[in-house]
C-alpha cells in the first residue's frame, strides 16, 4: 500500500470489502442482505479503513522524510563543495600574499616576469604558463618549463595574439593542437606583455568562468606590479641625477674654491721663497696642509655621505 498511490490503495480496499461481502453472502449467509452483512461486519470494515488511513499517513510521512533526506544530502554535497572552495581560496590568498610580497621587491625585470609566471601557475593550476613580452622589449618569452617548438610557434604568432586581445578580455586559441588562453597585461600608457596558460585542466569546462576571473585578476595584479616597477626605475634615475647634481654643486661651491685658494697660496710661497724665512715658509705650508686636510674631509663626506656600507641602503 505504501508503494501504491492513494487512489489505488483505496480502490484495493473497496474491491476487497465488496468481494468479501459478496462471497460471504453467496456461500455462507445466502438469506441475509448485503446491508445486514455490512452492519454485522462494521467493526471489521472500520478496522480495514482505519488501517488504510494509518498506512496512507505513514506513506505520506515516509515520502516527506525521503524528500527531506534527499534535500539534506544535496545540502551536504553543496557544503562539502563550499568547504573545498574555501580551502582553495585560503591557499590562493596565502600564495598571492607571498607572491605579491616578492613581486613588489624585485629590481630586475626578468626575475619579476619569472615570479609572475610562477604565481599564475599556482593560481590557475595549469601545467604550462608563458609570458610573452611586448614587441618593444628585447625579452621575447618566459616559461617555467620551456618548450622550444612551442616558444617558436608563440613568437611566430606574437602579433596575432596581441591583435586578438582588443577587448581587455582573455582570448582562446589553439597552439600545437592544444587550447590556450591569453590575456594582455597593460596600463593606460603602455603594454607590458601577455600572459598565457594551457587549458589542459580536466575541470576547465566546469570552472571556465572562474578561470577567466583568475586570468583577469592576474592581469590586473601584473599590470600594477609592472607599473610600480617602471615608476621605481624612473624614480631611481631621477634620484641618481639629483644626487649627481648635489655632489657637483658642493664640489664646485666649496671644494674647488678651497683648492683654488691652496693653489694661490702655493704660488705666493714660490714667489716669496727668496725673501721668506724658513719658519715663515713652514708656517705657510702647515696652513696649506691643514686646508688640504679639510678639503679631503669635505670631499669624503660629500661623496660617501650616503654610501651603502654606512646606512645599509642603496645610495
PDB file of C-alpha atoms in Angstrom:
ATOM      1  CA  UNK A   1       0.000   0.000   0.000  1.00  0.00           C
ATOM      2  CA  UNK A   2       2.879   2.409   0.740  1.00  0.00           C
ATOM      3  CA  UNK A   3       4.319   1.864  -2.744  1.00  0.00           C
ATOM      4  CA  UNK A   4       0.986   2.488  -4.499  1.00  0.00           C
ATOM      5  CA  UNK A   5      -0.791   5.787  -4.804  1.00  0.00           C
ATOM      6  CA  UNK A   6      -3.635   6.709  -2.521  1.00  0.00           C
ATOM      7  CA  UNK A   7      -6.232   6.110  -5.270  1.00  0.00           C
ATOM      8  CA  UNK A   8      -5.036   2.560  -5.896  1.00  0.00           C
ATOM      9  CA  UNK A   9      -4.853   1.931  -2.175  1.00  0.00           C
ATOM     10  CA  UNK A  10      -8.475   2.899  -1.527  1.00  0.00           C
ATOM     11  CA  UNK A  11      -9.658   1.123  -4.665  1.00  0.00           C
ATOM     12  CA  UNK A  12      -7.953  -2.033  -3.456  1.00  0.00           C
ATOM     13  CA  UNK A  13      -9.709  -1.754  -0.057  1.00  0.00           C
ATOM     14  CA  UNK A  14     -13.130  -1.212  -1.642  1.00  0.00           C
ATOM     15  CA  UNK A  15     -12.690  -4.163  -4.017  1.00  0.00           C
ATOM     16  CA  UNK A  16     -11.583  -6.364  -1.152  1.00  0.00           C
ATOM     17  CA  UNK A  17     -14.539  -5.372   1.044  1.00  0.00           C
ATOM     18  CA  UNK A  18     -17.003  -5.781  -1.812  1.00  0.00           C
ATOM     19  CA  UNK A  19     -15.648  -9.174  -2.812  1.00  0.00           C
ATOM     20  CA  UNK A  20     -15.520 -10.453   0.756  1.00  0.00           C
ATOM     21  CA  UNK A  21     -19.091  -9.269   1.455  1.00  0.00           C
ATOM     22  CA  UNK A  22     -20.446 -10.682  -1.780  1.00  0.00           C
ATOM     23  CA  UNK A  23     -18.697 -14.023  -1.295  1.00  0.00           C
ATOM     24  CA  UNK A  24     -19.954 -14.190   2.306  1.00  0.00           C
ATOM     25  CA  UNK A  25     -23.489 -13.638   1.100  1.00  0.00           C
ATOM     26  CA  UNK A  26     -23.276 -16.257  -1.642  1.00  0.00           C
ATOM     27  CA  UNK A  27     -21.555 -19.012   0.282  1.00  0.00           C
ATOM     28  CA  UNK A  28     -22.455 -18.626   3.941  1.00  0.00           C
ATOM     29  CA  UNK A  29     -25.354 -16.295   4.551  1.00  0.00           C
ATOM     30  CA  UNK A  30     -27.446 -16.664   1.431  1.00  0.00           C
ATOM     31  CA  UNK A  31     -30.627 -15.383   3.087  1.00  0.00           C
ATOM     32  CA  UNK A  32     -29.024 -12.260   4.538  1.00  0.00           C
ATOM     33  CA  UNK A  33     -28.938  -8.965   2.709  1.00  0.00           C
ATOM     34  CA  UNK A  34     -25.742  -7.090   1.903  1.00  0.00           C
ATOM     35  CA  UNK A  35     -26.686  -4.230   4.206  1.00  0.00           C
ATOM     36  CA  UNK A  36     -27.176  -6.621   7.088  1.00  0.00           C
ATOM     37  CA  UNK A  37     -23.838  -8.270   6.441  1.00  0.00           C
ATOM     38  CA  UNK A  38     -22.125  -4.853   6.313  1.00  0.00           C
ATOM     39  CA  UNK A  39     -23.772  -3.820   9.584  1.00  0.00           C
ATOM     40  CA  UNK A  40     -22.694  -7.060  11.233  1.00  0.00           C
ATOM     41  CA  UNK A  41     -19.136  -6.706   9.930  1.00  0.00           C
ATOM     42  CA  UNK A  42     -18.954  -2.953  10.510  1.00  0.00           C
ATOM     43  CA  UNK A  43     -16.172  -3.282  13.088  1.00  0.00           C
ATOM     44  CA  UNK A  44     -14.037  -5.272  10.706  1.00  0.00           C
ATOM     45  CA  UNK A  45     -14.739  -2.864   7.882  1.00  0.00           C
ATOM     46  CA  UNK A  46     -13.874   0.137  10.065  1.00  0.00           C
ATOM     47  CA  UNK A  47     -10.696  -1.623  11.117  1.00  0.00           C
ATOM     48  CA  UNK A  48      -9.681  -2.043   7.472  1.00  0.00           C
ATOM     49  CA  UNK A  49     -10.483   1.584   6.783  1.00  0.00           C
ATOM     50  CA  UNK A  50      -8.504   2.808   9.802  1.00  0.00           C
ATOM     51  CA  UNK A  51      -5.580   0.583   8.901  1.00  0.00           C
ATOM     52  CA  UNK A  52      -5.652   2.004   5.379  1.00  0.00           C
ATOM     53  CA  UNK A  53      -5.738   5.570   6.741  1.00  0.00           C
ATOM     54  CA  UNK A  54      -2.803   4.848   9.047  1.00  0.00           C
ATOM     55  CA  UNK A  55      -0.848   3.282   6.184  1.00  0.00           C
ATOM     56  CA  UNK A  56      -1.558   6.324   3.994  1.00  0.00           C
ATOM     57  CA  UNK A  57      -0.387   8.670   6.765  1.00  0.00           C
ATOM     58  CA  UNK A  58       2.753   6.596   7.240  1.00  0.00           C
ATOM     59  CA  UNK A  59       3.299   6.651   3.473  1.00  0.00           C
ATOM     60  CA  UNK A  60       2.989  10.448   3.376  1.00  0.00           C
ATOM     61  CA  UNK A  61       5.339  10.779   6.336  1.00  0.00           C
ATOM     62  CA  UNK A  62       7.844   8.367   4.759  1.00  0.00           C
ATOM     63  CA  UNK A  63       7.774  10.301   1.493  1.00  0.00           C
ATOM     64  CA  UNK A  64       8.287  13.531   3.412  1.00  0.00           C
ATOM     65  CA  UNK A  65      11.274  12.026   5.230  1.00  0.00           C
ATOM     66  CA  UNK A  66      12.675  10.743   1.950  1.00  0.00           C
ATOM     67  CA  UNK A  67      12.278  14.190   0.362  1.00  0.00           C
ATOM     68  CA  UNK A  68      13.949  15.886   3.332  1.00  0.00           C
ATOM     69  CA  UNK A  69      16.700  13.274   3.306  1.00  0.00           C
ATOM     70  CA  UNK A  70      17.416  13.932  -0.367  1.00  0.00           C
ATOM     71  CA  UNK A  71      17.432  17.688   0.296  1.00  0.00           C
ATOM     72  CA  UNK A  72      19.777  17.173   3.249  1.00  0.00           C
ATOM     73  CA  UNK A  73      22.079  15.002   1.153  1.00  0.00           C
ATOM     74  CA  UNK A  74      22.159  17.660  -1.568  1.00  0.00           C
ATOM     75  CA  UNK A  75      22.872  20.333   1.056  1.00  0.00           C
ATOM     76  CA  UNK A  76      25.738  18.216   2.420  1.00  0.00           C
ATOM     77  CA  UNK A  77      27.203  17.936  -1.066  1.00  0.00           C
ATOM     78  CA  UNK A  78      26.937  21.696  -1.546  1.00  0.00           C
ATOM     79  CA  UNK A  79      28.517  22.243   1.879  1.00  0.00           C
ATOM     80  CA  UNK A  80      31.386  19.897   1.000  1.00  0.00           C
ATOM     81  CA  UNK A  81      31.983  21.770  -2.261  1.00  0.00           C
ATOM     82  CA  UNK A  82      31.810  25.081  -0.380  1.00  0.00           C
ATOM     83  CA  UNK A  83      34.400  23.855   2.136  1.00  0.00           C
ATOM     84  CA  UNK A  84      36.682  22.790  -0.712  1.00  0.00           C
ATOM     85  CA  UNK A  85      36.245  26.215  -2.313  1.00  0.00           C
ATOM     86  CA  UNK A  86      37.065  27.926   0.981  1.00  0.00           C
ATOM     87  CA  UNK A  87      40.238  25.854   1.352  1.00  0.00           C
ATOM     88  CA  UNK A  88      41.233  26.684  -2.224  1.00  0.00           C
ATOM     89  CA  UNK A  89      40.569  30.376  -1.636  1.00  0.00           C
ATOM     90  CA  UNK A  90      42.661  30.296   1.543  1.00  0.00           C
ATOM     91  CA  UNK A  91      45.519  28.648  -0.348  1.00  0.00           C
ATOM     92  CA  UNK A  92      45.119  31.225  -3.130  1.00  0.00           C
ATOM     93  CA  UNK A  93      45.231  34.051  -0.592  1.00  0.00           C
ATOM     94  CA  UNK A  94      48.395  32.723   1.041  1.00  0.00           C
ATOM     95  CA  UNK A  95      50.103  32.137  -2.304  1.00  0.00           C
ATOM     96  CA  UNK A  96      49.064  35.545  -3.619  1.00  0.00           C
ATOM     97  CA  UNK A  97      50.262  37.292  -0.471  1.00  0.00           C
ATOM     98  CA  UNK A  98      53.638  35.592  -0.716  1.00  0.00           C
ATOM     99  CA  UNK A  99      53.862  36.287  -4.438  1.00  0.00           C
ATOM    100  CA  UNK A 100      52.833  39.916  -4.020  1.00  0.00           C
ATOM    101  CA  UNK A 101      55.463  40.394  -1.319  1.00  0.00           C
ATOM    102  CA  UNK A 102      58.123  39.028  -3.666  1.00  0.00           C
ATOM    103  CA  UNK A 103      56.827  40.872  -6.721  1.00  0.00           C
ATOM    104  CA  UNK A 104      56.938  44.286  -5.080  1.00  0.00           C
ATOM    105  CA  UNK A 105      60.583  43.818  -4.019  1.00  0.00           C
ATOM    106  CA  UNK A 106      62.010  42.876  -7.403  1.00  0.00           C
ATOM    107  CA  UNK A 107      64.614  45.123  -9.016  1.00  0.00           C
ATOM    108  CA  UNK A 108      65.221  43.008 -12.129  1.00  0.00           C
ATOM    109  CA  UNK A 109      62.598  42.779 -14.891  1.00  0.00           C
ATOM    110  CA  UNK A 110      63.385  39.181 -15.858  1.00  0.00           C
ATOM    111  CA  UNK A 111      63.074  37.971 -12.264  1.00  0.00           C
ATOM    112  CA  UNK A 112      59.805  39.879 -11.997  1.00  0.00           C
ATOM    113  CA  UNK A 113      58.387  38.096 -15.056  1.00  0.00           C
ATOM    114  CA  UNK A 114      59.520  34.689 -13.768  1.00  0.00           C
ATOM    115  CA  UNK A 115      57.703  35.340 -10.480  1.00  0.00           C
ATOM    116  CA  UNK A 116      54.533  36.325 -12.356  1.00  0.00           C
ATOM    117  CA  UNK A 117      54.701  33.060 -14.334  1.00  0.00           C
ATOM    118  CA  UNK A 118      55.133  31.035 -11.100  1.00  0.00           C
ATOM    119  CA  UNK A 119      52.248  32.899  -9.458  1.00  0.00           C
ATOM    120  CA  UNK A 120      49.982  32.227 -12.459  1.00  0.00           C
ATOM    121  CA  UNK A 121      50.889  28.541 -12.375  1.00  0.00           C
ATOM    122  CA  UNK A 122      49.917  28.272  -8.701  1.00  0.00           C
ATOM    123  CA  UNK A 123      46.646  30.156  -9.099  1.00  0.00           C
ATOM    124  CA  UNK A 124      45.354  28.545 -12.296  1.00  0.00           C
ATOM    125  CA  UNK A 125      46.795  25.043 -11.649  1.00  0.00           C
ATOM    126  CA  UNK A 126      47.865  24.912 -15.288  1.00  0.00           C
ATOM    127  CA  UNK A 127      50.761  22.684 -16.313  1.00  0.00           C
ATOM    128  CA  UNK A 128      52.206  25.285 -18.693  1.00  0.00           C
ATOM    129  CA  UNK A 129      52.282  29.081 -18.299  1.00  0.00           C
ATOM    130  CA  UNK A 130      54.082  31.533 -20.587  1.00  0.00           C
ATOM    131  CA  UNK A 131      54.683  35.267 -20.603  1.00  0.00           C
ATOM    132  CA  UNK A 132      55.018  36.944 -23.993  1.00  0.00           C
ATOM    133  CA  UNK A 133      56.867  40.229 -23.871  1.00  0.00           C
ATOM    134  CA  UNK A 134      55.648  43.237 -25.797  1.00  0.00           C
ATOM    135  CA  UNK A 135      57.236  43.746 -29.229  1.00  0.00           C
ATOM    136  CA  UNK A 136      59.104  46.823 -27.907  1.00  0.00           C
ATOM    137  CA  UNK A 137      61.092  44.773 -25.374  1.00  0.00           C
ATOM    138  CA  UNK A 138      64.155  42.641 -26.074  1.00  0.00           C
ATOM    139  CA  UNK A 139      62.972  39.683 -23.959  1.00  0.00           C
ATOM    140  CA  UNK A 140      60.602  37.622 -26.115  1.00  0.00           C
ATOM    141  CA  UNK A 141      59.115  34.837 -23.996  1.00  0.00           C
ATOM    142  CA  UNK A 142      59.463  33.405 -20.484  1.00  0.00           C
ATOM    143  CA  UNK A 143      58.222  29.954 -19.485  1.00  0.00           C
ATOM    144  CA  UNK A 144      58.835  27.894 -16.375  1.00  0.00           C
ATOM    145  CA  UNK A 145      59.065  24.679 -18.428  1.00  0.00           C
ATOM    146  CA  UNK A 146      60.438  25.890 -21.768  1.00  0.00           C
ATOM    147  CA  UNK A 147      59.481  24.028 -24.939  1.00  0.00           C
ATOM    148  CA  UNK A 148      61.488  25.347 -27.878  1.00  0.00           C
ATOM    149  CA  UNK A 149      58.949  24.285 -30.511  1.00  0.00           C
ATOM    150  CA  UNK A 150      56.132  25.901 -28.553  1.00  0.00           C
ATOM    151  CA  UNK A 151      58.193  29.047 -27.979  1.00  0.00           C
ATOM    152  CA  UNK A 152      58.929  29.344 -31.686  1.00  0.00           C
ATOM    153  CA  UNK A 153      55.256  28.959 -32.561  1.00  0.00           C
ATOM    154  CA  UNK A 154      54.242  31.572 -29.983  1.00  0.00           C
ATOM    155  CA  UNK A 155      56.862  34.005 -31.270  1.00  0.00           C
ATOM    156  CA  UNK A 156      55.612  33.472 -34.827  1.00  0.00           C
ATOM    157  CA  UNK A 157      52.048  34.215 -33.698  1.00  0.00           C
ATOM    158  CA  UNK A 158      53.056  37.066 -31.379  1.00  0.00           C
ATOM    159  CA  UNK A 159      51.400  39.799 -33.441  1.00  0.00           C
ATOM    160  CA  UNK A 160      48.257  37.683 -33.928  1.00  0.00           C
ATOM    161  CA  UNK A 161      47.980  37.117 -30.162  1.00  0.00           C
ATOM    162  CA  UNK A 162      48.276  40.820 -29.340  1.00  0.00           C
ATOM    163  CA  UNK A 163      45.903  41.816 -32.158  1.00  0.00           C
ATOM    164  CA  UNK A 164      43.269  39.383 -30.820  1.00  0.00           C
ATOM    165  CA  UNK A 165      43.257  40.959 -27.345  1.00  0.00           C
ATOM    166  CA  UNK A 166      41.398  44.175 -28.109  1.00  0.00           C
ATOM    167  CA  UNK A 167      38.524  43.976 -25.617  1.00  0.00           C
ATOM    168  CA  UNK A 168      40.575  43.567 -22.407  1.00  0.00           C
ATOM    169  CA  UNK A 169      39.246  40.022 -22.000  1.00  0.00           C
ATOM    170  CA  UNK A 170      41.012  36.643 -22.250  1.00  0.00           C
ATOM    171  CA  UNK A 171      41.089  35.055 -25.690  1.00  0.00           C
ATOM    172  CA  UNK A 172      41.490  31.377 -26.552  1.00  0.00           C
ATOM    173  CA  UNK A 173      43.406  29.915 -29.466  1.00  0.00           C
ATOM    174  CA  UNK A 174      44.964  26.628 -30.477  1.00  0.00           C
ATOM    175  CA  UNK A 175      48.722  26.074 -30.332  1.00  0.00           C
ATOM    176  CA  UNK A 176      50.221  22.644 -31.070  1.00  0.00           C
ATOM    177  CA  UNK A 177      46.685  21.204 -31.213  1.00  0.00           C
ATOM    178  CA  UNK A 178      46.002  22.287 -27.636  1.00  0.00           C
ATOM    179  CA  UNK A 179      43.763  25.096 -26.342  1.00  0.00           C
ATOM    180  CA  UNK A 180      45.446  28.140 -24.789  1.00  0.00           C
ATOM    181  CA  UNK A 181      44.101  31.254 -23.078  1.00  0.00           C
ATOM    182  CA  UNK A 182      45.905  34.585 -23.303  1.00  0.00           C
ATOM    183  CA  UNK A 183      45.283  37.917 -21.619  1.00  0.00           C
ATOM    184  CA  UNK A 184      47.040  41.231 -22.174  1.00  0.00           C
ATOM    185  CA  UNK A 185      48.932  42.965 -19.371  1.00  0.00           C
ATOM    186  CA  UNK A 186      48.881  46.717 -19.827  1.00  0.00           C
ATOM    187  CA  UNK A 187      48.174  50.050 -18.205  1.00  0.00           C
ATOM    188  CA  UNK A 188      46.785  53.295 -19.569  1.00  0.00           C
ATOM    189  CA  UNK A 189      50.009  54.275 -21.300  1.00  0.00           C
ATOM    190  CA  UNK A 190      51.907  51.055 -22.062  1.00  0.00           C
ATOM    191  CA  UNK A 191      51.542  47.380 -22.956  1.00  0.00           C
ATOM    192  CA  UNK A 192      53.847  45.212 -20.851  1.00  0.00           C
ATOM    193  CA  UNK A 193      53.116  41.829 -22.440  1.00  0.00           C
ATOM    194  CA  UNK A 194      50.659  38.933 -22.423  1.00  0.00           C
ATOM    195  CA  UNK A 195      50.113  36.031 -20.020  1.00  0.00           C
ATOM    196  CA  UNK A 196      49.071  32.647 -21.394  1.00  0.00           C
ATOM    197  CA  UNK A 197      48.033  29.316 -19.830  1.00  0.00           C
ATOM    198  CA  UNK A 198      47.418  25.938 -21.422  1.00  0.00           C
ATOM    199  CA  UNK A 199      43.858  24.759 -20.797  1.00  0.00           C
ATOM    200  CA  UNK A 200      44.657  21.129 -20.003  1.00  0.00           C
ATOM    201  CA  UNK A 201      42.838  21.111 -16.661  1.00  0.00           C
ATOM    202  CA  UNK A 202      40.087  18.425 -16.618  1.00  0.00           C
ATOM    203  CA  UNK A 203      37.733  20.790 -14.741  1.00  0.00           C
ATOM    204  CA  UNK A 204      38.114  23.607 -17.292  1.00  0.00           C
ATOM    205  CA  UNK A 205      34.615  23.118 -18.741  1.00  0.00           C
ATOM    206  CA  UNK A 206      33.117  23.254 -15.234  1.00  0.00           C
ATOM    207  CA  UNK A 207      35.144  26.181 -13.876  1.00  0.00           C
ATOM    208  CA  UNK A 208      35.559  28.157 -17.110  1.00  0.00           C
ATOM    209  CA  UNK A 209      34.155  31.389 -15.650  1.00  0.00           C
ATOM    210  CA  UNK A 210      36.345  31.020 -12.562  1.00  0.00           C
ATOM    211  CA  UNK A 211      39.478  30.575 -14.697  1.00  0.00           C
ATOM    212  CA  UNK A 212      38.560  33.685 -16.705  1.00  0.00           C
ATOM    213  CA  UNK A 213      38.189  35.644 -13.452  1.00  0.00           C
ATOM    214  CA  UNK A 214      41.571  34.332 -12.293  1.00  0.00           C
ATOM    215  CA  UNK A 215      43.175  35.484 -15.537  1.00  0.00           C
ATOM    216  CA  UNK A 216      41.590  38.937 -15.192  1.00  0.00           C
ATOM    217  CA  UNK A 217      42.879  39.151 -11.630  1.00  0.00           C
ATOM    218  CA  UNK A 218      46.396  38.083 -12.645  1.00  0.00           C
ATOM    219  CA  UNK A 219      46.347  40.657 -15.449  1.00  0.00           C
ATOM    220  CA  UNK A 220      45.354  43.456 -13.060  1.00  0.00           C
ATOM    221  CA  UNK A 221      47.923  42.386 -10.459  1.00  0.00           C
ATOM    222  CA  UNK A 222      50.710  42.086 -13.036  1.00  0.00           C
ATOM    223  CA  UNK A 223      49.928  45.459 -14.604  1.00  0.00           C
ATOM    224  CA  UNK A 224      50.079  47.126 -11.166  1.00  0.00           C
ATOM    225  CA  UNK A 225      53.412  45.438 -10.385  1.00  0.00           C
ATOM    226  CA  UNK A 226      54.886  46.374 -13.778  1.00  0.00           C
ATOM    227  CA  UNK A 227      53.709  49.956 -13.421  1.00  0.00           C
ATOM    228  CA  UNK A 228      55.254  50.157  -9.952  1.00  0.00           C
ATOM    229  CA  UNK A 229      58.475  48.640 -11.299  1.00  0.00           C
ATOM    230  CA  UNK A 230      58.687  51.230 -14.104  1.00  0.00           C
ATOM    231  CA  UNK A 231      57.972  54.068 -11.700  1.00  0.00           C
ATOM    232  CA  UNK A 232      60.681  52.856  -9.330  1.00  0.00           C
ATOM    233  CA  UNK A 233      63.157  52.641 -12.204  1.00  0.00           C
ATOM    234  CA  UNK A 234      62.231  56.164 -13.269  1.00  0.00           C
ATOM    235  CA  UNK A 235      62.481  57.439  -9.690  1.00  0.00           C
ATOM    236  CA  UNK A 236      65.881  55.805  -9.287  1.00  0.00           C
ATOM    237  CA  UNK A 237      67.123  57.620 -12.364  1.00  0.00           C
ATOM    238  CA  UNK A 238      65.782  60.903 -11.002  1.00  0.00           C
ATOM    239  CA  UNK A 239      67.396  60.266  -7.614  1.00  0.00           C
ATOM    240  CA  UNK A 240      70.738  59.439  -9.227  1.00  0.00           C
ATOM    241  CA  UNK A 241      70.642  62.584 -11.363  1.00  0.00           C
ATOM    242  CA  UNK A 242      69.654  64.683  -8.370  1.00  0.00           C
ATOM    243  CA  UNK A 243      72.477  63.225  -6.291  1.00  0.00           C
ATOM    244  CA  UNK A 244      74.950  63.856  -9.087  1.00  0.00           C
ATOM    245  CA  UNK A 245      73.853  67.487  -9.287  1.00  0.00           C
ATOM    246  CA  UNK A 246      74.123  67.830  -5.498  1.00  0.00           C
ATOM    247  CA  UNK A 247      77.674  66.436  -5.431  1.00  0.00           C
ATOM    248  CA  UNK A 248      78.713  68.599  -8.406  1.00  0.00           C
ATOM    249  CA  UNK A 249      77.323  71.735  -6.746  1.00  0.00           C
ATOM    250  CA  UNK A 250      79.024  71.008  -3.433  1.00  0.00           C
ATOM    251  CA  UNK A 251      82.343  70.315  -5.164  1.00  0.00           C
ATOM    252  CA  UNK A 252      82.038  73.463  -7.246  1.00  0.00           C
ATOM    253  CA  UNK A 253      80.880  75.778  -4.444  1.00  0.00           C
ATOM    254  CA  UNK A 254      83.210  74.715  -1.636  1.00  0.00           C
ATOM    255  CA  UNK A 255      85.926  72.271  -2.570  1.00  0.00           C
ATOM    256  CA  UNK A 256      87.014  73.861  -5.845  1.00  0.00           C
ATOM    257  CA  UNK A 257      87.197  77.287  -4.211  1.00  0.00           C
ATOM    258  CA  UNK A 258      89.422  75.927  -1.444  1.00  0.00           C
ATOM    259  CA  UNK A 259      91.620  74.141  -3.964  1.00  0.00           C
ATOM    260  CA  UNK A 260      91.925  77.412  -5.887  1.00  0.00           C
ATOM    261  CA  UNK A 261      92.969  79.222  -2.683  1.00  0.00           C
ATOM    262  CA  UNK A 262      95.553  76.494  -1.980  1.00  0.00           C
ATOM    263  CA  UNK A 263      96.939  76.914  -5.491  1.00  0.00           C
ATOM    264  CA  UNK A 264      97.162  80.697  -4.952  1.00  0.00           C
ATOM    265  CA  UNK A 265      98.886  80.160  -1.580  1.00  0.00           C
ATOM    266  CA  UNK A 266     101.468  77.814  -3.075  1.00  0.00           C
ATOM    267  CA  UNK A 267     102.120  80.301  -5.890  1.00  0.00           C
ATOM    268  CA  UNK A 268     102.632  83.075  -3.327  1.00  0.00           C
ATOM    269  CA  UNK A 269     105.126  80.950  -1.352  1.00  0.00           C
ATOM    270  CA  UNK A 270     107.067  80.217  -4.532  1.00  0.00           C
ATOM    271  CA  UNK A 271     107.188  83.908  -5.397  1.00  0.00           C
ATOM    272  CA  UNK A 272     108.338  84.875  -1.875  1.00  0.00           C
ATOM    273  CA  UNK A 273     110.694  81.947  -1.390  1.00  0.00           C
ATOM    274  CA  UNK A 274     113.720  84.215  -1.756  1.00  0.00           C
ATOM    275  CA  UNK A 275     112.710  86.732   0.915  1.00  0.00           C
ATOM    276  CA  UNK A 276     110.785  84.447   3.361  1.00  0.00           C
ATOM    277  CA  UNK A 277     112.468  82.808   6.243  1.00  0.00           C
ATOM    278  CA  UNK A 278     112.358  79.065   6.955  1.00  0.00           C
ATOM    279  CA  UNK A 279     109.945  79.417   9.892  1.00  0.00           C
ATOM    280  CA  UNK A 280     107.568  81.594   7.883  1.00  0.00           C
ATOM    281  CA  UNK A 281     107.614  79.096   4.996  1.00  0.00           C
ATOM    282  CA  UNK A 282     106.949  76.194   7.371  1.00  0.00           C
ATOM    283  CA  UNK A 283     104.037  78.106   8.911  1.00  0.00           C
ATOM    284  CA  UNK A 284     102.511  78.844   5.497  1.00  0.00           C
ATOM    285  CA  UNK A 285     102.957  75.212   4.383  1.00  0.00           C
ATOM    286  CA  UNK A 286     101.320  73.916   7.587  1.00  0.00           C
ATOM    287  CA  UNK A 287      98.397  76.246   6.941  1.00  0.00           C
ATOM    288  CA  UNK A 288      98.082  74.911   3.402  1.00  0.00           C
ATOM    289  CA  UNK A 289      98.348  71.308   4.700  1.00  0.00           C
ATOM    290  CA  UNK A 290      95.515  71.896   7.189  1.00  0.00           C
ATOM    291  CA  UNK A 291      93.412  73.381   4.398  1.00  0.00           C
ATOM    292  CA  UNK A 292      94.117  70.345   2.210  1.00  0.00           C
ATOM    293  CA  UNK A 293      93.037  68.027   5.067  1.00  0.00           C
ATOM    294  CA  UNK A 294      89.779  69.938   5.464  1.00  0.00           C
ATOM    295  CA  UNK A 295      89.187  69.738   1.715  1.00  0.00           C
ATOM    296  CA  UNK A 296      89.787  65.959   1.784  1.00  0.00           C
ATOM    297  CA  UNK A 297      87.395  65.611   4.728  1.00  0.00           C
ATOM    298  CA  UNK A 298      84.679  67.597   2.966  1.00  0.00           C
ATOM    299  CA  UNK A 299      85.206  65.681  -0.265  1.00  0.00           C
ATOM    300  CA  UNK A 300      84.971  62.329   1.541  1.00  0.00           C
ATOM    301  CA  UNK A 301      81.796  63.448   3.301  1.00  0.00           C
ATOM    302  CA  UNK A 302      80.258  64.650   0.051  1.00  0.00           C
ATOM    303  CA  UNK A 303      80.966  61.508  -1.965  1.00  0.00           C
ATOM    304  CA  UNK A 304      80.489  58.817   0.676  1.00  0.00           C
ATOM    305  CA  UNK A 305      77.970  60.511   2.966  1.00  0.00           C
ATOM    306  CA  UNK A 306      75.108  58.296   1.688  1.00  0.00           C
ATOM    307  CA  UNK A 307      77.130  55.180   0.983  1.00  0.00           C
ATOM    308  CA  UNK A 308      75.604  51.691   1.098  1.00  0.00           C
ATOM    309  CA  UNK A 309      78.008  50.399   3.736  1.00  0.00           C
ATOM    310  CA  UNK A 310      77.287  53.228   6.112  1.00  0.00           C
ATOM    311  CA  UNK A 311      73.456  53.228   6.092  1.00  0.00           C
ATOM    312  CA  UNK A 312      72.672  49.791   4.658  1.00  0.00           C
ATOM    313  CA  UNK A 313      70.624  51.164   1.768  1.00  0.00           C
ATOM    314  CA  UNK A 314      71.424  51.883  -1.844  1.00  0.00           C
ATOM    315  CA  UNK A 315      72.500  55.481  -2.281  1.00  0.00           C
TER     316      UNK A 315
END
